[in-house]
Short mmCIF file of C-alpha atoms and ligand atoms in Angstrom, two decimals:
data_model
loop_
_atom_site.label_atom_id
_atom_site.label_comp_id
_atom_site.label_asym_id
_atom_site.label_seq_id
_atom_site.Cartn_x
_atom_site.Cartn_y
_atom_site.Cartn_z
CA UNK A 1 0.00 0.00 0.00
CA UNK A 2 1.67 3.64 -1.05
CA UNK A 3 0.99 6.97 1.25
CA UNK A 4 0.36 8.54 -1.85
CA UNK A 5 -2.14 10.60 0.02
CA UNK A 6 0.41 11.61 3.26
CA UNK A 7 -0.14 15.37 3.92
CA UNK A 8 -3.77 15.47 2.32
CA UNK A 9 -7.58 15.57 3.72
CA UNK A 10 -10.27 13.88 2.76
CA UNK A 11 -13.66 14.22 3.82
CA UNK A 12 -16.25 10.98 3.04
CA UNK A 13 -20.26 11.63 3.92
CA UNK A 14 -21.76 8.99 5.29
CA UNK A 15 -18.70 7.41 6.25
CA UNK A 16 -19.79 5.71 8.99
CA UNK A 17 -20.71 2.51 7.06
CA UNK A 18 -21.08 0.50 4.18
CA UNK A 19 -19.56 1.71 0.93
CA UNK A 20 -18.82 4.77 3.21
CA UNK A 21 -16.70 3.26 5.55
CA UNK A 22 -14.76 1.14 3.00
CA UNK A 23 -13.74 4.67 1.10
CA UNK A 24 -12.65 6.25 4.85
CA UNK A 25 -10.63 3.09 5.26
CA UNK A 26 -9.30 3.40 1.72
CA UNK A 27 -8.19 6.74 2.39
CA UNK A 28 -6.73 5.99 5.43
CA UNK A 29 -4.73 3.24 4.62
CA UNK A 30 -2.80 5.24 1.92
CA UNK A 31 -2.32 8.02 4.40
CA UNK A 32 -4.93 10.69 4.04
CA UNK A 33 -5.94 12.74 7.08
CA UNK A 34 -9.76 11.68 7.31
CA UNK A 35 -12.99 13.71 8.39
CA UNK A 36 -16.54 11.26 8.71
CA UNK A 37 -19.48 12.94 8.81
CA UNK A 38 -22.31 10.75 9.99
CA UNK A 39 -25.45 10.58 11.94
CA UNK A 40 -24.89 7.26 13.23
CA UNK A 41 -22.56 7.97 16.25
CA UNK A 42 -21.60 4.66 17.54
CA UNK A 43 -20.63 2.78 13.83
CA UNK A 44 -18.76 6.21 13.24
CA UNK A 45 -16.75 6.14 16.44
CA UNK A 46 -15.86 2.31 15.21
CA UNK A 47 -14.98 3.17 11.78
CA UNK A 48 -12.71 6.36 12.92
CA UNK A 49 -11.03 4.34 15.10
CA UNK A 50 -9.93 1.44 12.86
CA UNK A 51 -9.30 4.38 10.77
CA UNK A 52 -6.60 5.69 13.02
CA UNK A 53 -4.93 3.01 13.15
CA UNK A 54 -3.54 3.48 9.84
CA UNK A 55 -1.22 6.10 11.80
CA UNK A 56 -3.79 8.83 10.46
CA UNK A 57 -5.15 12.33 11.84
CA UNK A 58 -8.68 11.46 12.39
CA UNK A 59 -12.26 13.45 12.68
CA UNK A 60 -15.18 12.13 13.57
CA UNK A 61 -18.08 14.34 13.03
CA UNK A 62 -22.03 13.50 14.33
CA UNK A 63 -25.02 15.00 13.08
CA UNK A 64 -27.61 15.09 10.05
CA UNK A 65 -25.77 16.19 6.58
CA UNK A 66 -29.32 17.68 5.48
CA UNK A 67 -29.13 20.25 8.31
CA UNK A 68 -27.23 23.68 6.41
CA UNK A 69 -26.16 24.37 9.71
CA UNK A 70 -24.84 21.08 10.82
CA UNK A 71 -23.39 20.93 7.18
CA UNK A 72 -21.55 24.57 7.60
CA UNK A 73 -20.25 23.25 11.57
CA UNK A 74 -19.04 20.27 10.01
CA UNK A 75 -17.19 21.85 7.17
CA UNK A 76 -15.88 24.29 9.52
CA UNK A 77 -14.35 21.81 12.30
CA UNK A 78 -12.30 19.75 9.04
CA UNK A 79 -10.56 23.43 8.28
CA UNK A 80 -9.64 24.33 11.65
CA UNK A 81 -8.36 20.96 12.73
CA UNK A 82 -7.33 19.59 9.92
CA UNK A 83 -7.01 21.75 7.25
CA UNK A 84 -8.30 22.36 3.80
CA UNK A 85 -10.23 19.88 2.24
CA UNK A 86 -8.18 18.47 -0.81
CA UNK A 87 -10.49 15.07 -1.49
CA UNK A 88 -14.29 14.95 -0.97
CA UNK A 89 -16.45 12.00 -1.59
CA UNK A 90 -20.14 13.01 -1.59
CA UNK A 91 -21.41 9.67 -0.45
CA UNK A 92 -24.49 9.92 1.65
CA UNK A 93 -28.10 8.64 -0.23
CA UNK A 94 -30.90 6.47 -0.34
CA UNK A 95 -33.84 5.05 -1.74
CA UNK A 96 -37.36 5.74 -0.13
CA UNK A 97 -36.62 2.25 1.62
CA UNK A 98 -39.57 1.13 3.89
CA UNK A 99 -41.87 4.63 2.29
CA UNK A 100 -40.93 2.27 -1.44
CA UNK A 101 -43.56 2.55 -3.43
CA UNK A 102 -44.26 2.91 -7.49
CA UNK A 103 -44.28 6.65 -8.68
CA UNK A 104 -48.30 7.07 -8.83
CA UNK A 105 -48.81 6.53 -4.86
CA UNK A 106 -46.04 7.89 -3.63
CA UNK A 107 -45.94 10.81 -0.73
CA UNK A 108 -44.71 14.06 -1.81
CA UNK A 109 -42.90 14.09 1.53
CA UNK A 110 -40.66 10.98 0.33
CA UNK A 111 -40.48 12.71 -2.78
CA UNK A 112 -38.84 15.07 -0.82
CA UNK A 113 -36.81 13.84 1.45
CA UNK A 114 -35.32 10.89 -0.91
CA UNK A 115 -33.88 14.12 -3.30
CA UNK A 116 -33.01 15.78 -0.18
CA UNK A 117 -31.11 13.28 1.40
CA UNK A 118 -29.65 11.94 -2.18
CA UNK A 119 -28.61 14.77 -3.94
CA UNK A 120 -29.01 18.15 -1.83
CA UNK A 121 -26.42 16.98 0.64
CA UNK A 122 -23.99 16.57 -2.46
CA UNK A 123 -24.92 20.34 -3.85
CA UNK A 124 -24.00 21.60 -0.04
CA UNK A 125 -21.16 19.85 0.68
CA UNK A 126 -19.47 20.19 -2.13
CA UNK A 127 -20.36 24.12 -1.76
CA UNK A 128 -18.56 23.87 1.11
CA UNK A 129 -15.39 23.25 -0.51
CA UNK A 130 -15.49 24.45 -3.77
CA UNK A 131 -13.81 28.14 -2.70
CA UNK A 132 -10.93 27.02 -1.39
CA UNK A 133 -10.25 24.35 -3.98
CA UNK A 134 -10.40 27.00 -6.60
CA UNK A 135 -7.73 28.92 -5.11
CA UNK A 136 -5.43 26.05 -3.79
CA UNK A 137 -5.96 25.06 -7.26
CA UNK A 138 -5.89 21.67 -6.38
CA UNK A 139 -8.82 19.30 -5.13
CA UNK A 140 -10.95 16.19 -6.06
CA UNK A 141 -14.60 15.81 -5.77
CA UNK A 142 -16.05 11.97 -6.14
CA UNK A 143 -19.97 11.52 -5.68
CA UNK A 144 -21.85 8.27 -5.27
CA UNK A 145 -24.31 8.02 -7.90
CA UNK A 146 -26.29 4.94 -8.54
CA UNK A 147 -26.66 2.84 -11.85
CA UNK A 148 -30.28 3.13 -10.95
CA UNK A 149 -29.72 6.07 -12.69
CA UNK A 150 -29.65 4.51 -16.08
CA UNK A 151 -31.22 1.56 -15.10
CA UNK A 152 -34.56 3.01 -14.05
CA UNK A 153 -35.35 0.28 -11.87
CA UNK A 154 -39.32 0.57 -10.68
CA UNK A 155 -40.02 1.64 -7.67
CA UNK A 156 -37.02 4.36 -7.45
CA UNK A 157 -38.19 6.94 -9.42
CA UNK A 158 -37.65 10.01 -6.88
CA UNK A 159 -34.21 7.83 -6.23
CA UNK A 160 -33.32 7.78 -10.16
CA UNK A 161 -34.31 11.21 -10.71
CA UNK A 162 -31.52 12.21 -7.02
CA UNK A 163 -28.83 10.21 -8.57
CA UNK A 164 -29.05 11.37 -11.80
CA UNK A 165 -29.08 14.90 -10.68
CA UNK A 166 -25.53 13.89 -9.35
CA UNK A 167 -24.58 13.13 -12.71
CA UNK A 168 -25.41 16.74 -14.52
CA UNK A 169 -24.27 18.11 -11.19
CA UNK A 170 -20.66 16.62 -11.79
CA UNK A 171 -20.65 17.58 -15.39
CA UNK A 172 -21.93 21.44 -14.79
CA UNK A 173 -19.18 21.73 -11.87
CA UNK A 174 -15.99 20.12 -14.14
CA UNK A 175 -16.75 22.40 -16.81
CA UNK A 176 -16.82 25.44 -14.22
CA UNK A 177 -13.42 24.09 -12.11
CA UNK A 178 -11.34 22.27 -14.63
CA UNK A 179 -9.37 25.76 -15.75
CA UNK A 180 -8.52 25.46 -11.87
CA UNK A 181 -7.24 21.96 -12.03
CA UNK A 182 -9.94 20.46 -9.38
CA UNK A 183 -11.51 17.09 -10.80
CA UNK A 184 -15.20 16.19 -10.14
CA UNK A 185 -16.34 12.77 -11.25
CA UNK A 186 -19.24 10.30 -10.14
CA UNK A 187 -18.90 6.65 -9.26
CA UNK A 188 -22.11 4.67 -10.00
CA UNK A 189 -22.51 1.54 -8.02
CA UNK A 190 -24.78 -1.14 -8.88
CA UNK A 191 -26.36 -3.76 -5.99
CA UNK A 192 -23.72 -3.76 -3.19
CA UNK A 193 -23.30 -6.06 -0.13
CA UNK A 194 -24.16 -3.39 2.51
CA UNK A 195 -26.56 -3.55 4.98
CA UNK A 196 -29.51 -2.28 2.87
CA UNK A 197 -29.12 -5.43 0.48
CA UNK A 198 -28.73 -7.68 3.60
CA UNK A 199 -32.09 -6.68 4.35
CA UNK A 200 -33.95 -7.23 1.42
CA UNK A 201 -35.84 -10.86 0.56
CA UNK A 202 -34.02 -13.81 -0.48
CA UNK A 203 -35.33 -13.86 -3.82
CA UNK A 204 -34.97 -10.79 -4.69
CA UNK A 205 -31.06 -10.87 -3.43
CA UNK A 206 -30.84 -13.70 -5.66
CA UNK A 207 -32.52 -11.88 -8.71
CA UNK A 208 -30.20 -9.00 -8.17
CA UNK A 209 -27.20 -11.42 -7.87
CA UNK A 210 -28.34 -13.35 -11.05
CA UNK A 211 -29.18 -9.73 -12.89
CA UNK A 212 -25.10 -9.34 -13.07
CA UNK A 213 -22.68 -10.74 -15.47
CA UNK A 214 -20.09 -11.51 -13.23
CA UNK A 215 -22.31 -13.43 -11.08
CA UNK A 216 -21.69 -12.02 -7.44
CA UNK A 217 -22.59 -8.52 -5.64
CA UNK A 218 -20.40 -5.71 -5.45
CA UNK A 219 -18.41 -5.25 -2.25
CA UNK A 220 -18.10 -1.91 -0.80
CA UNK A 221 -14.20 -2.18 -1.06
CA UNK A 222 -14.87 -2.22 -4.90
CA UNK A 223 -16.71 0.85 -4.68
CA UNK A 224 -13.67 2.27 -2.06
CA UNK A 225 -10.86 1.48 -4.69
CA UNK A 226 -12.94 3.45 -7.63
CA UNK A 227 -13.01 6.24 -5.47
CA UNK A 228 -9.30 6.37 -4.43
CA UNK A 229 -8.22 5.99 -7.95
CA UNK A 230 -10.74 9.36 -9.22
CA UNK A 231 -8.74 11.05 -6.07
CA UNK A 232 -5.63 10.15 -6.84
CA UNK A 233 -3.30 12.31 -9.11
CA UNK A 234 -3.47 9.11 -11.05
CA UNK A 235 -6.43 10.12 -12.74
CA UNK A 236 -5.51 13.90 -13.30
CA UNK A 237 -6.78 14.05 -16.83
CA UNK A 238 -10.46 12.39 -15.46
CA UNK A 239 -12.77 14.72 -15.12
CA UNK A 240 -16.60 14.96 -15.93
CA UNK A 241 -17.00 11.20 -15.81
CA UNK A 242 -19.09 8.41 -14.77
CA UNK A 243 -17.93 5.06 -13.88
CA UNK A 244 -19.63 2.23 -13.39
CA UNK A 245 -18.61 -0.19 -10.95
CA UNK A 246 -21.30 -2.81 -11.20
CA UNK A 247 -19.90 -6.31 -12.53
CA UNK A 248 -21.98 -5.02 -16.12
CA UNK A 249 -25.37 -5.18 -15.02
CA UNK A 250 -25.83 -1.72 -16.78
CA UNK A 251 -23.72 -0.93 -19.83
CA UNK A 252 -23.53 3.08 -20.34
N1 NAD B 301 -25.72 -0.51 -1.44
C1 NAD B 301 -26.08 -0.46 -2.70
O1 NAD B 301 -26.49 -1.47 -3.30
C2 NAD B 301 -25.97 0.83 -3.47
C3 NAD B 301 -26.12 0.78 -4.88
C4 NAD B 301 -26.01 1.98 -5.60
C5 NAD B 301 -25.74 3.16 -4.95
N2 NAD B 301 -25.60 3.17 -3.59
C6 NAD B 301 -25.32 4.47 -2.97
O2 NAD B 301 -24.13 4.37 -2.20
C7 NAD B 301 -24.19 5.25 -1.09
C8 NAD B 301 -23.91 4.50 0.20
O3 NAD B 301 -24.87 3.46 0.34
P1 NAD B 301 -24.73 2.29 1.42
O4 NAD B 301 -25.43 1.11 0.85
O5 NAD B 301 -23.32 2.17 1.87
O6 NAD B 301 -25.67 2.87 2.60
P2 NAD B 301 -25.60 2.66 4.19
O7 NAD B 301 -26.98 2.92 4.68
O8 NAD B 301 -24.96 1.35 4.54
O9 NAD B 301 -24.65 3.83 4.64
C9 NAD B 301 -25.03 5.18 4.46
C10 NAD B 301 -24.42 5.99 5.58
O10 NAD B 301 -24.85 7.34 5.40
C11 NAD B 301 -25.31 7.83 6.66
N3 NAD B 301 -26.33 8.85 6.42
C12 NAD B 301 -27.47 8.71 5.71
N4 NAD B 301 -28.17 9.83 5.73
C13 NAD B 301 -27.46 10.71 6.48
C14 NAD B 301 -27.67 12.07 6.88
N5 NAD B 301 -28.77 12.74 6.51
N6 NAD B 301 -26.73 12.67 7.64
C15 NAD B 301 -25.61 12.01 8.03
N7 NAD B 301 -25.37 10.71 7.69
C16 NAD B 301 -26.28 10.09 6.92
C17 NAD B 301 -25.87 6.63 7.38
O11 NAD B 301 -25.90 6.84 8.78
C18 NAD B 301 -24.90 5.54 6.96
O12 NAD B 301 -23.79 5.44 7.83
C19 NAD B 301 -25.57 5.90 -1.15
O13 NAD B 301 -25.50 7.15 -1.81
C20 NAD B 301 -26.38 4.93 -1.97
O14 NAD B 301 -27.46 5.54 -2.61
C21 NAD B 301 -25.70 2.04 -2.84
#
């Protein structure tokens, strides 16, 4: 493993778990100072402390990413005690989950809260960084899109229409920051082994499974290494782009 990130900070959203936690770890392990933003305070205490061991500064920040406020505090805290913010994964999203429903029943207030929660926290957060990136002229935004996206699966609409606002969003912003070297690019993950698939029915984890052509779920460390590669100065002529990581369930 190189510390090819050794001096830099990287904020994740959602960190805390699933695909979330495996790109904190990622970051971590090749030696990136790490901020987590999460709600859930005891998984993000565990997952900031493995994190640390990677011989890592280390911030572990509570509260709900659709709060401004708790967006602006959060944003705030990674500056002062750690410094600017050179890598930022825009992870945090769902589906309406248990509120699931096709598009002609469903609540305007899920409507609502599924954008909110899947593509409003990636407009603020990245607004949070977007100044100082400019003028450091350095800095690399990744968001977590979904292949839902394309895919259109039924059932997800409000979700489809969140993550594929993350896709014009990246677009719009690498036009407006490439002349100041800062890369924005999506990941789009298809089913992945966190604990939303977990939960779901038998049969339809098997369906999902059987859906992709290399016969298995993604893992969320699949997901993590995408991620670290788009961050890395690896990829410094990537910008504007989608990748699918989703063992070719969607083609795009
Ligand atoms: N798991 C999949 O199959 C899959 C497929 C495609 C895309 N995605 C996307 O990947 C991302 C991560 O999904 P996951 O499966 O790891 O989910 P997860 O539920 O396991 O983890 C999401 C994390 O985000 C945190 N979070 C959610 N809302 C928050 C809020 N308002 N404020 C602060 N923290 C909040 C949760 O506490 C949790 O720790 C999401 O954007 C999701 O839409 C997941």
């Amino acid at each position: 493993m190189t510390r090819q990130f050794a001096g830099r900070v990287a904020v994740v959203t959602g960190g805390a778990n699933g695909i979330g936690r495996a790109i904190a770890l990622g970051f971590a392990a090749e030696g990136a100072d790490v901020a987590i933003m999460d709600r859930e305070e005891g998984p993000l205490g565990e997952t900031a402390e493995e994190a640390r061991r990677h011989g890592v500064r280390v911030l572990a920040l509570s509260g709900d990413m659709t709060d401004k406020r708790q967006v602006a505090e959060n944003f705030a805290r990674v500056r002062a005690e750690l410094g600017p913010v050179g890598m930022l994964t825009n992870n945090i999203g769902q589906t309406a989950r248990e509120n699931y429903s096709e598009f002609y029943l469903a609540k305007p207030e899920t409507l609502e809260f599924v954008v909110g929660v899947s593509l409003m926290t990636t407009l603020m957060c990245s607004r949070q960084v977007v100044e100082e990136m400019r003028e450091r002229r350095f800095g690399k935004i990744v968001s977590i899109s979904s292949d839902s996206a394309m895919n259109g699966d039924i059932g997800t609409v409000d979700y489809a229409a969140a993550k594929s606002g993350v896709l014009g969003f990246t677009r719009a912003l690498a036009r407006e920051l490439g002349p100041f070297k800062v890369n924005v690019n999506v990941v789009c993950p298809g089913p992945t082994n966190t604990r939303a698939m977990q939960r779901i029915p038998k049969d339809a984890y098997e369906r999902a499974k059987n859906a992709i052509p290399l016969g298995e779920l993604c893992e969320p460390e699949d997901i993590a290494n995408a991620v670290v590669f788009l961050s890395s100065d690896r990829a410094r002529f990537i910008t504007g782009q989608t990748l699918m990581v989703n063992g070719g369930r969607v083609f795009y």
